[in-house]
Coordinates of C-alpha atoms in Angstrom, one line a residue:
Chain A
M131 CA -23.0 23.2 -11.9
M132 CA -23.2 22.5 -8.1
R133 CA -22.1 18.9 -8.7
H134 CA -19.3 20.2 -10.9
L135 CA -18.0 22.5 -8.1
Q136 CA -18.4 19.7 -5.5
K137 CA -15.8 17.7 -7.3
Y138 CA -13.3 20.4 -6.5
S139 CA -14.2 20.8 -2.8
P140 CA -10.9 19.1 -1.6
I141 CA -9.2 22.4 -2.6
L142 CA -10.8 24.0 0.4
P143 CA -8.6 22.5 3.1
V144 CA -5.6 23.3 1.0
L145 CA -6.5 26.9 0.6
L146 CA -7.3 27.0 4.3
A147 CA -3.9 25.7 5.2
Y148 CA -2.1 28.2 3.0
G149 CA -4.3 31.0 4.2
V150 CA -3.6 30.2 7.9
L151 CA 0.1 30.0 7.1
L152 CA 0.2 33.3 5.3
G153 CA -2.0 34.9 8.1
I154 CA 0.5 33.8 10.8
G155 CA 3.4 35.1 8.7
L156 CA 1.7 38.5 8.3
A157 CA 0.6 38.8 11.9
Y158 CA 4.1 37.8 13.4
P159 CA 6.7 39.5 11.2
G160 CA 9.4 37.9 13.4
K161 CA 8.3 34.5 12.2
W162 CA 8.1 35.4 8.5
Q163 CA 11.3 33.6 7.5
L164 CA 10.1 30.4 9.1
I165 CA 6.7 30.7 7.4
A166 CA 8.5 31.4 4.1
Q167 CA 10.6 28.3 4.5
L168 CA 7.5 26.2 5.2
A169 CA 5.8 27.7 2.2
F170 CA 8.8 26.7 0.1
Y171 CA 8.7 23.1 1.4
C172 CA 4.9 23.0 0.7
A173 CA 5.4 24.2 -2.9
L174 CA 8.3 21.9 -3.4
G175 CA 6.4 18.9 -2.1
Q176 CA 3.2 19.8 -4.0
A177 CA 5.1 20.3 -7.3
F178 CA 7.2 17.1 -6.8
N179 CA 4.1 15.1 -5.9
L180 CA 2.4 15.9 -9.1
F181 CA 5.0 13.8 -10.9
M182 CA 6.3 11.4 -8.3
G183 CA 3.1 10.8 -6.3
M184 CA 0.9 10.5 -9.3
T185 CA 3.1 8.3 -11.5
G186 CA 5.2 6.5 -9.0
Y187 CA 8.4 7.5 -10.8
V188 CA 11.1 9.0 -8.6
D189 CA 13.1 11.7 -10.3
F190 CA 16.4 12.2 -8.5
G191 CA 17.4 15.0 -10.8
Y192 CA 14.4 17.1 -9.9
V193 CA 16.3 20.0 -8.4
A194 CA 17.8 20.7 -11.8
F195 CA 14.3 22.1 -12.8
L196 CA 14.5 24.5 -9.8
G197 CA 18.0 25.3 -10.9
V198 CA 17.2 26.3 -14.5
G199 CA 14.2 28.2 -13.2
T200 CA 16.5 30.2 -11.0
Y201 CA 18.6 30.9 -14.0
G202 CA 15.5 32.0 -16.0
M203 CA 14.8 34.8 -13.5
A204 CA 18.5 35.6 -13.1
V205 CA 19.0 35.9 -16.9
S206 CA 16.0 38.2 -17.2
I207 CA 17.2 40.6 -14.5
Y208 CA 20.9 40.5 -15.3
F209 CA 20.7 41.1 -19.0
L210 CA 17.5 43.1 -19.4
Y211 CA 17.7 45.4 -16.4
D212 CA 18.5 48.5 -18.5
K213 CA 15.8 48.1 -21.1
G214 CA 13.3 50.1 -19.1
L215 CA 10.9 47.1 -18.5
G216 CA 10.5 47.9 -14.8
I217 CA 8.5 45.2 -13.0
G218 CA 7.9 43.5 -16.3
L219 CA 11.3 41.9 -15.8
I220 CA 9.8 39.7 -13.1
F221 CA 7.2 38.4 -15.5
I222 CA 9.8 37.8 -18.2
G223 CA 11.9 36.0 -15.6
L224 CA 9.0 33.8 -14.7
A225 CA 8.2 33.1 -18.3
L226 CA 11.9 32.2 -19.0
A227 CA 11.9 30.0 -15.9
A228 CA 8.9 28.1 -17.4
V229 CA 10.6 27.9 -20.8
F230 CA 13.9 26.6 -19.4
S231 CA 12.3 24.0 -17.2
T232 CA 10.0 22.9 -20.1
G233 CA 13.0 22.5 -22.3
L234 CA 15.1 20.6 -19.8
S235 CA 12.1 18.3 -18.9
L236 CA 11.6 17.5 -22.6
A237 CA 15.2 16.7 -23.0
V238 CA 15.4 14.5 -19.9
G239 CA 12.0 13.0 -20.4
A240 CA 12.7 12.0 -24.0
V241 CA 15.4 9.7 -22.8
A242 CA 14.6 8.8 -19.2
L243 CA 10.8 8.3 -19.5
R244 CA 11.5 5.3 -21.7
L245 CA 12.9 3.6 -18.7
R246 CA 10.9 2.1 -15.8
G247 CA 11.1 2.2 -12.1
A248 CA 14.5 2.0 -10.6
Y249 CA 16.1 2.5 -14.1
F250 CA 14.4 5.9 -14.4
A251 CA 15.6 6.9 -11.0
I252 CA 19.2 5.9 -11.8
A253 CA 19.1 7.7 -15.2
T254 CA 17.9 10.9 -13.6
I255 CA 20.3 10.9 -10.7
G256 CA 23.0 12.5 -12.7
V257 CA 20.9 15.2 -14.3
N258 CA 21.5 17.9 -11.7
E259 CA 25.2 17.2 -11.4
G260 CA 25.6 17.0 -15.1
F261 CA 23.9 20.3 -15.6
R262 CA 25.9 22.0 -12.9
Y263 CA 29.2 20.9 -14.6
F264 CA 27.8 21.9 -17.9
V265 CA 27.1 25.4 -16.7
E266 CA 30.4 25.7 -15.0
G267 CA 32.5 24.0 -17.6
A268 CA 31.0 25.7 -20.6
R269 CA 31.0 29.0 -18.7
I270 CA 27.4 29.6 -19.5
W271 CA 26.1 32.7 -17.7
N272 CA 29.4 33.4 -15.9
G273 CA 29.9 29.6 -15.2
A274 CA 31.1 28.9 -11.6
D275 CA 31.3 32.6 -10.8
G276 CA 27.5 32.7 -10.7
M277 CA 25.4 35.8 -11.3
I278 CA 24.9 38.5 -8.7
F279 CA 22.1 40.8 -9.8
S280 CA 20.9 42.8 -6.7
R281 CA 22.4 45.9 -8.3
H282 CA 20.6 45.2 -11.6
L283 CA 17.3 44.7 -9.8
R284 CA 17.7 48.0 -7.9
K285 CA 18.5 49.9 -11.1
A286 CA 15.5 48.4 -12.9
V287 CA 12.8 49.0 -10.3
G288 CA 14.3 51.3 -7.7
R289 CA 15.7 50.6 -4.3
E290 CA 12.4 50.4 -2.4
T291 CA 10.6 48.1 -4.9
A292 CA 13.7 45.9 -5.2
M293 CA 13.7 45.5 -1.4
T294 CA 10.0 44.6 -1.2
L295 CA 10.3 42.3 -4.1
S296 CA 13.0 40.1 -2.5
T297 CA 11.8 40.3 1.1
Q298 CA 8.0 40.0 0.6
W299 CA 6.9 39.3 -3.0
A300 CA 9.3 36.5 -3.6
D301 CA 7.8 34.6 -0.6
I302 CA 4.2 35.5 -1.7
L303 CA 5.0 34.1 -5.1
V304 CA 6.1 30.9 -3.4
F305 CA 2.6 30.7 -1.9
G306 CA 1.3 31.3 -5.4
V307 CA 3.3 28.4 -6.8
A308 CA 2.1 26.2 -4.0
V309 CA -1.6 27.0 -4.7
L310 CA -1.1 26.7 -8.4
A311 CA 0.5 23.2 -7.9
A312 CA -2.4 22.1 -5.7
I313 CA -5.0 23.3 -8.1
L314 CA -3.3 21.6 -11.0
T315 CA -3.0 18.4 -9.0
L316 CA -6.7 18.4 -8.2
V317 CA -7.7 19.3 -11.8
Y318 CA -5.6 16.4 -13.0
M319 CA -7.0 14.0 -10.4
R320 CA -10.6 14.9 -11.5
N321 CA -9.9 14.5 -15.2
K322 CA -8.7 11.7 -17.5
V323 CA -5.0 12.6 -16.9
G324 CA -5.4 11.6 -13.2
Y325 CA -7.1 8.3 -14.0
A326 CA -4.4 7.5 -16.6
L327 CA -1.7 8.3 -14.2
T328 CA -3.3 6.2 -11.5
A329 CA -3.5 3.3 -13.9
L330 CA 0.0 3.5 -15.1
R331 CA 1.4 3.9 -11.6
E332 CA -0.4 0.7 -10.6
D333 CA 0.4 -1.4 -13.7
E334 CA 1.9 0.2 -16.8
D335 CA 1.3 -2.8 -19.1
A336 CA -2.3 -3.2 -18.1
A337 CA -2.8 0.5 -18.5
K338 CA -1.6 0.3 -22.1
V339 CA -3.9 -2.6 -22.8
M340 CA -6.8 -0.4 -21.5
G341 CA -6.0 2.1 -24.3
I342 CA -3.9 4.5 -22.3
N343 CA -1.0 6.1 -24.2
V344 CA 1.2 6.0 -21.1
T345 CA 4.1 7.9 -22.6
K346 CA 1.9 10.9 -23.4
F347 CA 0.5 11.1 -19.8
K348 CA 3.9 10.6 -18.2
I349 CA 5.2 13.5 -20.2
I350 CA 2.3 15.7 -19.3
A351 CA 2.9 15.1 -15.6
F352 CA 6.6 15.5 -16.0
I353 CA 6.5 18.8 -17.8
T354 CA 3.8 20.2 -15.4
S355 CA 5.9 19.2 -12.4
A356 CA 9.1 20.6 -14.0
V357 CA 7.5 24.0 -14.8
L358 CA 6.2 24.4 -11.2
A359 CA 9.7 23.6 -10.0
G360 CA 11.1 26.2 -12.4
L361 CA 8.7 28.9 -11.1
L362 CA 9.6 27.9 -7.6
G363 CA 13.3 28.3 -8.2
A364 CA 12.7 31.7 -9.9
S365 CA 10.8 33.1 -6.9
A366 CA 12.2 31.3 -3.8
W367 CA 15.8 31.4 -5.0
A368 CA 16.5 34.0 -7.7
L369 CA 14.1 36.8 -6.7
K370 CA 14.6 36.3 -2.9
L371 CA 18.4 36.0 -2.9
T372 CA 19.2 38.1 -6.0
Y373 CA 22.2 35.9 -6.8
V374 CA 22.7 32.4 -8.2
Y375 CA 25.7 30.0 -8.0
P376 CA 25.5 26.7 -9.9
E377 CA 26.7 24.7 -6.9
D378 CA 23.9 26.1 -4.8
V379 CA 21.0 25.4 -7.1
F380 CA 22.0 22.1 -8.6
E381 CA 22.2 20.5 -5.2
I382 CA 20.7 17.0 -4.8
H383 CA 19.9 17.7 -1.2
Y384 CA 16.7 19.5 -2.3
T385 CA 15.5 16.5 -4.3
V386 CA 16.0 14.3 -1.2
E387 CA 14.0 16.8 0.9
A388 CA 11.2 16.7 -1.7
I389 CA 11.1 12.9 -1.6
I390 CA 10.9 12.9 2.2
I391 CA 8.1 15.5 2.3
V392 CA 6.0 13.6 -0.2
L393 CA 6.5 10.3 1.5
L394 CA 5.9 11.7 5.0
G395 CA 2.6 13.3 3.8
G396 CA 1.4 10.6 1.5
A397 CA 2.4 10.2 -2.2
G398 CA -0.3 10.8 -4.7
T399 CA -2.6 12.6 -2.2
L400 CA -3.6 16.3 -2.5
L401 CA -3.1 17.3 1.1
G402 CA -0.1 15.0 1.8
P403 CA 2.7 17.3 0.6
I404 CA 1.4 20.1 2.8
V405 CA 1.3 17.9 5.9
G406 CA 4.7 16.4 5.0
A407 CA 6.2 19.9 4.4
L408 CA 4.9 21.2 7.7
I409 CA 6.1 18.2 9.7
Y410 CA 9.5 18.2 8.0
G411 CA 10.0 22.0 7.9
A412 CA 8.9 22.5 11.5
S413 CA 10.9 19.6 13.0
K414 CA 14.0 20.6 11.0
Y415 CA 13.6 24.2 12.4
F416 CA 13.1 23.2 16.0
L417 CA 15.7 20.4 16.0
A418 CA 18.2 23.0 14.8
I419 CA 17.3 25.2 17.8
V420 CA 17.2 22.4 20.4
L421 CA 20.2 20.4 19.2
P422 CA 22.2 22.5 16.7
G423 CA 24.4 20.5 14.4
F424 CA 22.7 17.2 15.3
Q425 CA 19.4 17.7 13.6
L426 CA 20.1 15.6 10.6
L427 CA 21.5 12.8 12.8
I428 CA 18.3 12.7 14.7
F429 CA 16.1 13.3 11.8
A430 CA 17.3 10.4 9.7
P431 CA 16.1 7.6 12.0
I432 CA 12.8 9.4 12.7
I433 CA 12.1 9.5 9.0
I434 CA 13.1 5.9 8.5
V435 CA 10.8 4.8 11.3
I436 CA 7.8 6.8 9.9
I437 CA 8.3 5.6 6.4
V438 CA 8.6 2.0 7.4
L439 CA 5.6 2.1 9.8
F440 CA 3.4 4.3 7.6
P441 CA 4.2 3.7 4.0
E442 CA 1.1 5.5 2.9
G443 CA 2.1 8.7 4.7
T444 CA 0.0 10.7 7.1
V445 CA -2.7 11.6 4.7
G446 CA -2.8 8.1 3.3
I447 CA -3.7 6.8 6.8
L448 CA -6.1 9.6 7.5
K449 CA -8.0 8.8 4.2
K450 CA -8.5 5.2 5.4
K451 CA -9.8 6.4 8.8
I452 CA -12.4 8.8 7.3
R453 CA -13.7 6.5 4.6
G454 CA -17.5 6.6 4.6
T455 CA -17.7 9.9 6.6
A456 CA -18.5 13.4 5.3
L457 CA -14.9 14.3 5.5
E458 CA -14.2 12.0 2.6
K459 CA -15.3 14.7 0.2
F460 CA -12.7 17.1 1.4
I461 CA -9.6 15.1 2.2
I462 CA -7.9 13.4 -0.7
Chain B
M100 CA -15.7 -9.7 -43.9
P101 CA -14.0 -11.1 -40.8
L102 CA -13.4 -9.0 -37.7
L103 CA -9.7 -10.0 -37.4
K104 CA -7.5 -11.6 -40.1
V105 CA -4.3 -13.1 -38.9
R106 CA -2.0 -13.9 -41.9
N107 CA 1.2 -15.9 -41.6
V108 CA 2.2 -14.4 -38.3
T109 CA 5.5 -15.5 -36.8
K110 CA 7.1 -14.4 -33.5
R111 CA 10.6 -15.5 -32.4
F112 CA 12.3 -15.1 -29.1
G113 CA 16.0 -15.6 -29.9
G114 CA 16.2 -19.0 -31.3
L115 CA 12.7 -20.1 -30.1
V116 CA 9.9 -19.8 -32.6
A117 CA 7.0 -19.2 -30.2
V118 CA 4.4 -18.6 -32.9
D119 CA 5.1 -20.2 -36.2
D120 CA 3.4 -19.0 -39.4
I121 CA -0.1 -19.0 -38.0
S122 CA -3.1 -17.8 -40.0
F123 CA -6.8 -17.7 -38.9
E124 CA -9.8 -15.4 -38.9
I125 CA -12.2 -14.3 -36.2
R126 CA -15.7 -13.4 -37.3
H127 CA -18.0 -10.8 -35.8
G128 CA -19.7 -11.9 -32.7
E129 CA -18.4 -15.4 -32.6
T130 CA -16.8 -17.2 -29.6
M131 CA -13.7 -19.1 -30.3
A132 CA -11.3 -20.9 -28.0
I133 CA -7.5 -21.1 -28.4
V134 CA -6.4 -24.2 -26.7
G135 CA -3.2 -26.2 -26.5
P136 CA -0.9 -27.6 -23.9
N137 CA 1.5 -25.6 -21.8
G138 CA 4.1 -24.0 -24.1
A139 CA 2.1 -24.2 -27.2
G140 CA 2.3 -20.5 -27.9
K141 CA -1.2 -19.4 -26.8
T142 CA -0.1 -16.5 -24.6
T143 CA 2.3 -15.3 -27.3
M144 CA -0.6 -15.4 -29.8
F145 CA -2.7 -13.4 -27.4
N146 CA 0.0 -10.8 -26.9
L147 CA 0.4 -10.5 -30.6
I148 CA -3.3 -9.9 -31.2
N149 CA -3.5 -7.1 -28.7
G150 CA -0.1 -5.6 -29.4
V151 CA 1.9 -6.4 -26.3
F152 CA 4.3 -8.0 -28.7
L153 CA 4.7 -7.1 -32.3
A154 CA 4.9 -9.8 -34.9
D155 CA 8.3 -10.5 -36.6
E156 CA 6.6 -11.6 -39.8
G157 CA 3.0 -11.7 -41.2
Q158 CA 0.1 -9.3 -41.0
M159 CA -2.9 -8.6 -38.8
I160 CA -6.0 -6.8 -40.2
F161 CA -8.6 -5.7 -37.7
E162 CA -11.8 -4.5 -39.5
D163 CA -9.9 -3.3 -42.6
V164 CA -7.2 -1.6 -40.6
D165 CA -3.7 -3.0 -40.8
V166 CA -2.8 -3.1 -37.1
T167 CA 0.4 -5.1 -37.5
H168 CA 2.6 -2.3 -36.2
F169 CA 0.1 -0.7 -33.8
P170 CA 1.0 -0.5 -30.0
S171 CA -1.5 -2.0 -27.6
Y172 CA -3.2 1.3 -26.7
R173 CA -4.1 2.0 -30.3
R174 CA -5.5 -1.5 -30.8
A175 CA -7.6 -0.9 -27.7
H176 CA -9.0 2.3 -29.3
L177 CA -10.0 0.2 -32.3
G178 CA -11.9 -2.3 -30.1
I179 CA -9.6 -5.0 -28.9
G180 CA -10.0 -5.6 -25.2
R181 CA -8.3 -8.1 -23.0
T182 CA -8.2 -9.7 -19.6
F183 CA -5.2 -11.2 -17.9
Q184 CA -4.7 -14.7 -16.6
I185 CA -3.7 -13.4 -13.2
P186 CA -6.0 -10.4 -12.7
R187 CA -4.3 -7.1 -12.8
P188 CA -6.7 -4.5 -11.4
F189 CA -5.3 -1.0 -10.5
A190 CA -5.0 -1.9 -6.8
S191 CA -5.3 1.6 -5.2
A192 CA -8.2 2.6 -7.4
T193 CA -11.7 1.7 -6.4
V194 CA -13.8 -0.9 -8.2
R195 CA -15.8 1.9 -9.8
E196 CA -12.7 3.8 -10.9
N197 CA -11.1 0.6 -12.3
I198 CA -14.1 0.0 -14.5
A199 CA -14.4 3.6 -15.4
I200 CA -10.8 3.7 -16.7
G201 CA -11.8 1.0 -19.2
G202 CA -14.6 3.2 -20.4
M203 CA -12.6 6.4 -20.5
F204 CA -9.7 5.1 -22.6
G205 CA -11.1 2.2 -24.5
A206 CA -12.8 2.1 -27.9
A207 CA -15.5 4.6 -26.8
G208 CA -12.9 6.7 -24.9
S209 CA -12.8 9.7 -27.1
E210 CA -16.5 10.4 -26.6
V211 CA -16.8 9.6 -22.9
N212 CA -15.8 12.0 -20.2
V213 CA -14.9 11.1 -16.6
D214 CA -18.4 11.5 -15.2
E215 CA -20.1 9.5 -18.0
A216 CA -17.4 6.8 -17.6
L217 CA -18.1 6.6 -13.8
E218 CA -21.9 6.3 -14.5
M219 CA -21.3 3.6 -17.1
A220 CA -19.1 1.8 -14.6
D221 CA -22.1 1.4 -12.2
H222 CA -24.0 -0.5 -14.9
Y223 CA -21.1 -3.0 -15.2
I224 CA -20.7 -3.3 -11.5
E225 CA -24.3 -4.3 -11.2
L226 CA -23.8 -6.8 -14.0
I227 CA -21.0 -8.6 -12.2
G228 CA -22.8 -8.3 -8.9
L229 CA -20.2 -6.2 -7.0
T230 CA -22.3 -3.2 -6.1
P231 CA -21.5 -3.6 -2.3
H232 CA -17.8 -3.3 -3.2
R233 CA -18.2 -0.3 -5.5
D234 CA -16.1 2.2 -3.6
K235 CA -13.5 -0.2 -2.2
P236 CA -10.0 -0.4 -3.5
A237 CA -9.7 -3.2 -6.0
G238 CA -6.5 -4.5 -4.4
G239 CA -8.5 -5.7 -1.4
L240 CA -10.9 -8.0 -3.3
T241 CA -10.8 -11.8 -3.5
P242 CA -9.2 -13.3 -6.6
I243 CA -12.6 -14.2 -8.1
E244 CA -13.9 -10.7 -7.5
K245 CA -10.7 -9.3 -9.1
K246 CA -11.3 -11.4 -12.1
M247 CA -14.9 -10.1 -12.4
V248 CA -13.6 -6.5 -12.1
E249 CA -11.2 -7.2 -14.8
I250 CA -13.9 -8.6 -17.1
A251 CA -16.1 -5.6 -16.4
R252 CA -13.2 -3.2 -17.0
A253 CA -12.6 -4.9 -20.4
L254 CA -16.3 -4.8 -21.3
A255 CA -16.5 -1.1 -20.3
M256 CA -13.9 -0.5 -23.1
K257 CA -16.7 -1.4 -25.5
P258 CA -14.6 -3.8 -27.4
R259 CA -15.6 -5.7 -30.5
L260 CA -13.1 -8.4 -29.8
L261 CA -12.5 -9.5 -26.2
L262 CA -9.5 -11.7 -25.5
M263 CA -9.9 -13.7 -22.3
D264 CA -6.8 -15.2 -20.9
E265 CA -7.6 -18.3 -18.8
A266 CA -10.7 -16.6 -17.5
M267 CA -11.9 -19.8 -15.8
A268 CA -8.7 -21.2 -14.4
G269 CA -9.1 -22.1 -10.7
M270 CA -12.9 -22.1 -10.8
N271 CA -15.1 -25.0 -9.7
P272 CA -17.5 -26.5 -12.3
T273 CA -20.5 -24.6 -11.0
D274 CA -18.7 -21.3 -11.3
I275 CA -17.4 -22.3 -14.8
D276 CA -21.0 -22.9 -15.9
K277 CA -22.1 -19.6 -14.5
M278 CA -19.2 -17.8 -16.2
V279 CA -19.9 -19.5 -19.5
E280 CA -23.6 -18.4 -19.3
F281 CA -22.4 -14.9 -18.4
L282 CA -20.1 -14.6 -21.4
K283 CA -22.6 -16.0 -23.8
D284 CA -25.1 -13.5 -22.6
I285 CA -22.5 -10.7 -23.2
R286 CA -21.8 -11.9 -26.6
D287 CA -25.5 -12.0 -27.6
K288 CA -26.4 -8.7 -26.1
E289 CA -23.4 -6.6 -27.1
G290 CA -22.3 -8.5 -30.2
I291 CA -18.7 -8.9 -29.0
A292 CA -16.5 -11.6 -30.5
I293 CA -14.9 -13.5 -27.6
V294 CA -11.6 -15.4 -27.9
A295 CA -10.9 -17.4 -24.8
M296 CA -7.6 -19.0 -24.1
V297 CA -8.0 -22.2 -22.3
E298 CA -5.3 -24.6 -21.2
H299 CA -7.2 -27.6 -19.8
I300 CA -10.7 -26.8 -18.9
M301 CA -12.7 -28.7 -21.6
R302 CA -15.9 -28.0 -19.8
A303 CA -15.4 -24.3 -20.6
V304 CA -14.4 -25.0 -24.2
A305 CA -17.3 -27.2 -24.9
G306 CA -19.8 -24.9 -23.2
L307 CA -18.6 -21.6 -24.7
A308 CA -16.8 -21.9 -28.0
E309 CA -18.3 -22.4 -31.4
R310 CA -14.9 -23.0 -32.9
V311 CA -11.6 -24.1 -31.6
L312 CA -8.1 -23.3 -32.7
V313 CA -5.6 -25.9 -31.3
M314 CA -2.0 -24.9 -31.1
H315 CA 0.9 -27.2 -30.7
Q316 CA 4.5 -26.2 -30.5
G317 CA 3.8 -22.7 -31.9
A318 CA 2.0 -23.9 -34.9
K319 CA -1.7 -24.3 -35.8
L320 CA -2.8 -27.9 -35.5
V321 CA -6.5 -27.6 -36.3
D322 CA -9.1 -24.9 -36.6
E323 CA -12.5 -26.5 -36.6
P324 CA -16.0 -26.3 -35.0
T325 CA -15.7 -27.3 -31.3
Q326 CA -17.2 -30.8 -31.4
E327 CA -15.1 -31.9 -34.4
A328 CA -11.9 -30.4 -32.9
L329 CA -12.4 -32.1 -29.6
S330 CA -12.8 -35.5 -31.3
D331 CA -10.1 -35.0 -33.9
P332 CA -7.5 -37.8 -33.5
K333 CA -4.6 -35.3 -34.0
V334 CA -5.9 -33.1 -31.2
I335 CA -6.6 -36.0 -28.9
E336 CA -3.1 -37.3 -29.5
V337 CA -1.1 -34.2 -28.8
Y338 CA -3.4 -32.6 -26.3
L339 CA -5.8 -34.9 -24.5
G340 CA -3.6 -38.0 -24.7
K341 CA -4.5 -41.3 -26.3
P342 CA -8.1 -42.6 -26.2
A343 CA -8.7 -44.9 -23.2
E344 CA -9.5 -48.0 -25.4
E345 CA -5.9 -48.0 -26.8
F346 CA -4.6 -48.4 -23.3
H347 CA -6.9 -51.4 -22.6
A348 CA -6.3 -53.0 -26.0

């Protein structure tokens, strides 16, 4: 039993990091928005890493999963607000987000996961744009007019609760998604799924010869990562903002941010996405204060330098440094 | 009953017939060498046996199961293991994890959990003498060490048929002899049939194989006990060149 628990000890630094972050946010309400933004990046990186970091496949259409998740929550509140479900709407919204993102990931995965490496990346690059035009063109859920559902939420749960839901609980849910993503990552790492993913990331043909049904494991990682993205969209975007426009949520910019966060922190590591998210989120925030308007111009070369000099990411380097020490059990 | 029955198997790549109507059998626990000059179709034959390629014609029966249309991972579950000519360990995984992956997903895979596979791996690491490197990433090993990791990983799969692609290429005679002894030992202890593919190291063929299948231009030239095959005039002509006395005559 002890040994069994010890396998999962690397979750401790993760929980510590999220606990400290949440604590700072609660202690300094003025900084809550910054903390919420950092938590969003942590969750985004952690969810994205579960697929990209563990399989080595880069999904450029990833933000589409956040987008359909956002719509899952929106649809629940917009259409069911007068059914007397109260707070149950939120749970239905989260469930719909999971269902929508699973559906989309199966559809995308069935085609794109047959392709390898760069071909997969190219095949997925159009997914978010395609889905955006599909929603707009087919006028699904009000098409390009989007859905504004703050009124619906107020009617369903009352003014006070609606306020707390979008200003506090939405962000706390984001922390929840981040923790869930970290736990799933570690559980996968410690089980056959993780070993299969490592093998196929390193050499897909050799993995098959070893008896690994690579398609099955790729799909498992893809769906898990997609559902986490869906839940993240439902809480960080739909519940927090109480509106959704297709051009906002199917925006490739967020996929690029996810890639940067994972690479900065260390692809395939557990702690990496958190470190990457904190570095990225904090520097973006402070650069915007120090040099407003120029932050992206400055940020781009910094990221290029870091990624060229440290391809394994921050945690990748740290892991090498602590090999053979007691810390090895906690930092992976 | 043979372990593997290959019946009239043909594989074409466009207009090139890489393997041309080949039939042979592999018996339980025997060691066999597939030899032939470069381009004879040996690698294609290997890839057909373990399912990296599927045959265009013919049939393959592994222990009563028709595996002709099985992908490689399902053949691995039935007990066909393989090593590559250029070792392909999972570079970022440690030696121990590499070998454990073989145990987790190979023929014994369904009954072995992660912890058991890692423990099993220790046994094979000791067998190949790499205990000091147990927790190092396999990508940092020397080529010979990588080759040993690959053999251990294939053995951890608990195969009944082990395909070895040029396992002894690039080794010196002393290492070849050691490797031959190691493989014979494995065969005797674990009852694994070993099919080794060898291009030009006759020392390995003579030392290891009981039987030799010689391929030439995609077709089977002979399939005989080793000594007879190596002195067969047909083999000597296409493969080893003409006997020296004919040059002096």
